[in-house]
Coordinates of N, CA and C and ligand atoms in Angstrom, one line a residue:
X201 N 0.8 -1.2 0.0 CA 0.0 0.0 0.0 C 0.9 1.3 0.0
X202 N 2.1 1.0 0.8 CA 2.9 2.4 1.0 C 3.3 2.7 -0.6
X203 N 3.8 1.6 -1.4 CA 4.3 2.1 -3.0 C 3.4 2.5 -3.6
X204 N 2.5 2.0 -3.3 CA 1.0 2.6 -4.2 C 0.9 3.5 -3.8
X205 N 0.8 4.2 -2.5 CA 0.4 5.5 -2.0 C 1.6 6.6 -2.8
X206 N 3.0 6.1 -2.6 CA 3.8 7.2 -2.9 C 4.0 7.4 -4.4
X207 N 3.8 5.6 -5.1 CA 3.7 5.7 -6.6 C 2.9 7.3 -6.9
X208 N 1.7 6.9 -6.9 CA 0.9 8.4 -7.7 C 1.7 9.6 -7.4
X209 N 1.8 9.9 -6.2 CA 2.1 11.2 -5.7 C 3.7 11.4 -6.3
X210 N 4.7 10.6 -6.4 CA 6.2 10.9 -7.0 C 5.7 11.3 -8.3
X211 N 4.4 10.3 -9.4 CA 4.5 10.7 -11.0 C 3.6 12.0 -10.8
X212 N 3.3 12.3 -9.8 CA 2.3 13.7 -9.5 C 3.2 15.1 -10.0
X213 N 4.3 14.8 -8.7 CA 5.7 15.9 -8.8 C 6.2 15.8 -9.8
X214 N 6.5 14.6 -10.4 CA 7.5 14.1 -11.6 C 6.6 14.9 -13.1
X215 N 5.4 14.8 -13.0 CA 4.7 15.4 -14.3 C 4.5 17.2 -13.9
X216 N 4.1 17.2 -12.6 CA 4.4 18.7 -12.4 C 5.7 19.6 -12.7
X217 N 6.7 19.0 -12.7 CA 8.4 19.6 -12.5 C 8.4 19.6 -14.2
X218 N 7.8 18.1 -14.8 CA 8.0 18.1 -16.4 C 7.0 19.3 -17.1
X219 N 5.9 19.4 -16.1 CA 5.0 20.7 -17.2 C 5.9 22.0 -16.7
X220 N 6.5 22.2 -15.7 CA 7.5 23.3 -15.4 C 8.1 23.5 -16.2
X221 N 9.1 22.4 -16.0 CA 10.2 22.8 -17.4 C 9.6 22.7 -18.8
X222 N 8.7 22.3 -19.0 CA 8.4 22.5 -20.1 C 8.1 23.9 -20.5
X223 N 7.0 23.9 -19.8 CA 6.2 25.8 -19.8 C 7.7 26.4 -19.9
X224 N 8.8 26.2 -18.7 CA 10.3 27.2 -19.0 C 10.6 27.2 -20.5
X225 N 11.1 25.9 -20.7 CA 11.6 25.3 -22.2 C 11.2 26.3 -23.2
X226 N 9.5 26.1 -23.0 CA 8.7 26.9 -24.2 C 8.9 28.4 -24.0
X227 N 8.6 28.8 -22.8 CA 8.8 30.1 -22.5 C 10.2 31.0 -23.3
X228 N 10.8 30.0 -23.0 CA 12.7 31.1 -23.2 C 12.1 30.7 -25.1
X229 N 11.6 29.3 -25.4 CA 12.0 29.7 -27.1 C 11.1 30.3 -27.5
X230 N 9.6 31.0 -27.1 CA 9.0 32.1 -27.4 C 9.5 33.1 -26.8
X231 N 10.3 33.6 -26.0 CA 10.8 34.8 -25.7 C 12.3 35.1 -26.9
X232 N 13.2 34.1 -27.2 CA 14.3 34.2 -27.7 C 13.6 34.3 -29.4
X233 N 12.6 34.0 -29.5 CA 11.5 34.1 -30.8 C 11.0 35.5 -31.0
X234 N 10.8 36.5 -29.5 CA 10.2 37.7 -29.6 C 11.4 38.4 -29.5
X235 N 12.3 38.4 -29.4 CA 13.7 39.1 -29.0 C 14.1 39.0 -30.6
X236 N 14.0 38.2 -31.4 CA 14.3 38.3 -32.4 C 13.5 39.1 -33.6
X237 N 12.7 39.2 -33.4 CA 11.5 39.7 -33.9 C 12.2 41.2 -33.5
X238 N 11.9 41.5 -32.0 CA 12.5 42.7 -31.8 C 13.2 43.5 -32.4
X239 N 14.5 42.7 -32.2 CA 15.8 43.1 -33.4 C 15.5 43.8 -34.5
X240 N 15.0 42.4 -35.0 CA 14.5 42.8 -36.8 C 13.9 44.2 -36.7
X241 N 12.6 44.7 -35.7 CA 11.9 45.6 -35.9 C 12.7 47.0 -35.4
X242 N 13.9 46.8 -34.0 CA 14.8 47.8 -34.1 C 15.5 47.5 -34.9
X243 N 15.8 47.2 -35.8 CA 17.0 47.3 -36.9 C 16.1 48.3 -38.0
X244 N 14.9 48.1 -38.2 CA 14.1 48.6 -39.5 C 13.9 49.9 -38.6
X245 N 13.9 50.0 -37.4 CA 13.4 51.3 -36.8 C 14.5 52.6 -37.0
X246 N 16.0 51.9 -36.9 CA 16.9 52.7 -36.8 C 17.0 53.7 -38.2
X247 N 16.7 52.4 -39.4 CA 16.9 53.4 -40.8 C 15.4 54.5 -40.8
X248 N 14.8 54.8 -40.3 CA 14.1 55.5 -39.7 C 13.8 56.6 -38.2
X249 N 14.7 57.5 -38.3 CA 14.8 57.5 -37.1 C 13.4 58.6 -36.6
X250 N 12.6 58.8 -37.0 CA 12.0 59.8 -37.2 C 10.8 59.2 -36.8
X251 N 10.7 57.6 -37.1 CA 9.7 57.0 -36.3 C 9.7 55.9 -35.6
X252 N 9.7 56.1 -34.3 CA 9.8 55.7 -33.6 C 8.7 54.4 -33.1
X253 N 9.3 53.6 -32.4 CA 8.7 52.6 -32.5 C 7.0 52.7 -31.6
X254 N 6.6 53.5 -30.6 CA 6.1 54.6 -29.8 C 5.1 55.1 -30.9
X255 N 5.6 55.8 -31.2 CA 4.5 56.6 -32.4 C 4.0 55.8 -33.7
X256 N 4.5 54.5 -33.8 CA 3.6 53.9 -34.9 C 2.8 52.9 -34.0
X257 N 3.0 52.6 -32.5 CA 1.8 52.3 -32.0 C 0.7 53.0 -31.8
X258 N 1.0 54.3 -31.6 CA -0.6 55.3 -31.9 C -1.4 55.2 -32.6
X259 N 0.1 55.6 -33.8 CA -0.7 55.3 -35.6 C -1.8 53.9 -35.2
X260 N -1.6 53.1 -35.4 CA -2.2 51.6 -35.7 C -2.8 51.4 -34.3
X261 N -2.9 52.5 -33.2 CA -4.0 52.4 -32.1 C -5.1 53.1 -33.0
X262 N -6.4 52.5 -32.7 CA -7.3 54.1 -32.6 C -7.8 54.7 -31.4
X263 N -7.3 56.2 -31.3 CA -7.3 56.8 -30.3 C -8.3 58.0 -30.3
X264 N -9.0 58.0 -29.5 CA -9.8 59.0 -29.2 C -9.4 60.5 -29.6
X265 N -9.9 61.3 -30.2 CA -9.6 62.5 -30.7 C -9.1 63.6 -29.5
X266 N -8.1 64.4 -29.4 CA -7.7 64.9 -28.2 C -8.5 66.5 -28.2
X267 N -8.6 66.6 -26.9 CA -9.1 68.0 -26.9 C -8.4 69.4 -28.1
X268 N -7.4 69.3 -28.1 CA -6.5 70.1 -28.8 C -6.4 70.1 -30.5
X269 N -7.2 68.9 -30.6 CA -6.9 68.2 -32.1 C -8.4 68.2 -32.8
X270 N -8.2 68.5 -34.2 CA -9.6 68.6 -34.9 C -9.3 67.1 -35.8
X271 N -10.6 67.3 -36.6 CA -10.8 66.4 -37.8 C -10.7 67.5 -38.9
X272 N -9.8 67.3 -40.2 CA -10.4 68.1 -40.8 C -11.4 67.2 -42.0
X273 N -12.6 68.2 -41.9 CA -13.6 67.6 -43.0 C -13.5 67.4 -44.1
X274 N -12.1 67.9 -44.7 CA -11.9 67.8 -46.1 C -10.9 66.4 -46.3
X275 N -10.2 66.4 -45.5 CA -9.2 65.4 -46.0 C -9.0 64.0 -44.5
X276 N -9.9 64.7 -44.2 CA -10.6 63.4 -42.7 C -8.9 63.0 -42.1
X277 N -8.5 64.2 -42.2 CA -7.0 63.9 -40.7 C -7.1 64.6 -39.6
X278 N -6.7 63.9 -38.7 CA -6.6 64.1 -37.6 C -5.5 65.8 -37.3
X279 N -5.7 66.8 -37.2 CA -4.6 67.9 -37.1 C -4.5 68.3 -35.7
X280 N -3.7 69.3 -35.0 CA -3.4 69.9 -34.1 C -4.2 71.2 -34.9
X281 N -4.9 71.9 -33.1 CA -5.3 72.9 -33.5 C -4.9 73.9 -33.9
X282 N -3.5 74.2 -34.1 CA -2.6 75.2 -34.8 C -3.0 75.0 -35.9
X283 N -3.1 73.8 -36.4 CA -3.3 73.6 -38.0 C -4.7 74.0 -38.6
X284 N -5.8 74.3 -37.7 CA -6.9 74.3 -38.4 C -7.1 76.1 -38.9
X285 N -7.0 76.0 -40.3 CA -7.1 77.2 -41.0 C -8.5 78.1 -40.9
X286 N -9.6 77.3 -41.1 CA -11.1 78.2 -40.5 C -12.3 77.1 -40.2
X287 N -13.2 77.4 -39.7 CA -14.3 76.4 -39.6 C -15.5 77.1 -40.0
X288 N -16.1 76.2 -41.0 CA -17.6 77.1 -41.9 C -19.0 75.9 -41.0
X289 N -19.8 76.5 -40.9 CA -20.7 75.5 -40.4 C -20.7 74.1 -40.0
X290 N -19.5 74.1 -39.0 CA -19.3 72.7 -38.3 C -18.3 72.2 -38.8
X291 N -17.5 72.7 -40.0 CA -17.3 72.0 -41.6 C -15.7 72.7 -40.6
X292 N -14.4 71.9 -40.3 CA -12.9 72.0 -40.0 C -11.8 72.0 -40.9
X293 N -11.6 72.9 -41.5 CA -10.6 72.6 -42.8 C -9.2 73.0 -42.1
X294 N -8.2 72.0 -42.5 CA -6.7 72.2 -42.1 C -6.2 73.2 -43.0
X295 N -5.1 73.9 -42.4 CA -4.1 74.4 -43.4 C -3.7 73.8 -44.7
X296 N -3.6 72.8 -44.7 CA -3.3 72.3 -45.8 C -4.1 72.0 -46.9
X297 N -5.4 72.0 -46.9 CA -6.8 72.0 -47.4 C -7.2 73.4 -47.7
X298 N -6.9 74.1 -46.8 CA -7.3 75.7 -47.1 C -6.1 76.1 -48.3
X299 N -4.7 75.6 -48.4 CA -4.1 76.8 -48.9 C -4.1 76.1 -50.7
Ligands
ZN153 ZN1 -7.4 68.8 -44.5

C-alpha cells in the first residue's frame, strides 16, 4: 500500500516539474523568438529615425480625438489645433486643405 500510495504522488511531482520545465523550455524559445523579432523591428526602426517605435503604436491604435486636435472635414486627418485654418458651419478645414 505504501508504493502505491507514494507511486501516484512521486509521477504527481514528476509530471508537475516536467510541465515546469516544459512551460520554462517553451517560455525562453517564445521569448528568444520575440527578441528576435525585436531586433528585426529595431533594426528597421533605426533606418528611420524619425519614427519611432512609440508613435507607430498610436498610428495603428485608434485613439480618441484629443481636446487640442480637430478632424479636418476635407481630407478626414486628424490635425493639431494650430493647424486648423477656419471652420464654416461645423465644416474643419486644415491648413493644408485651405491653402
Ligand atoms: Zn485637410
Amino acid at each position: 500500500m505504501a508504493t502505491d500510495y507514494d507511486a501516484p504522488r512521486k509521477t504527481d511531482e514528476d509530471a508537475e516539474q516536467d510541465s515546469i520545465q516544459e512551460l520554462q523550455a517553451r517560455r525562453s524559445d517564445k521569448s528568444s523568438g520575440v527578441v528576435d523579432e525585436d531586433e528585426t523591428e529595431a533594426a528597421e526602426g533605426f533606418e528611420l529615425p524619425g519614427a519611432d517605435l512609440s508613435g507607430e503604436e498610436l498610428a495603428v491604435r485608434v485613439l480618441p480625438r484629443q481636446a487640442d486636435e480637430f478632424t479636418c472635414t476635407s481630407c478626414f486627418l486628424v490635425h493639431h489645433r494650430s493647424q486648423l485654418a477656419y471652420e464654416k458651419n461645423g465644416q474643419m478645414i486644415c491648413t493644408e486643405c485651405a491653402a
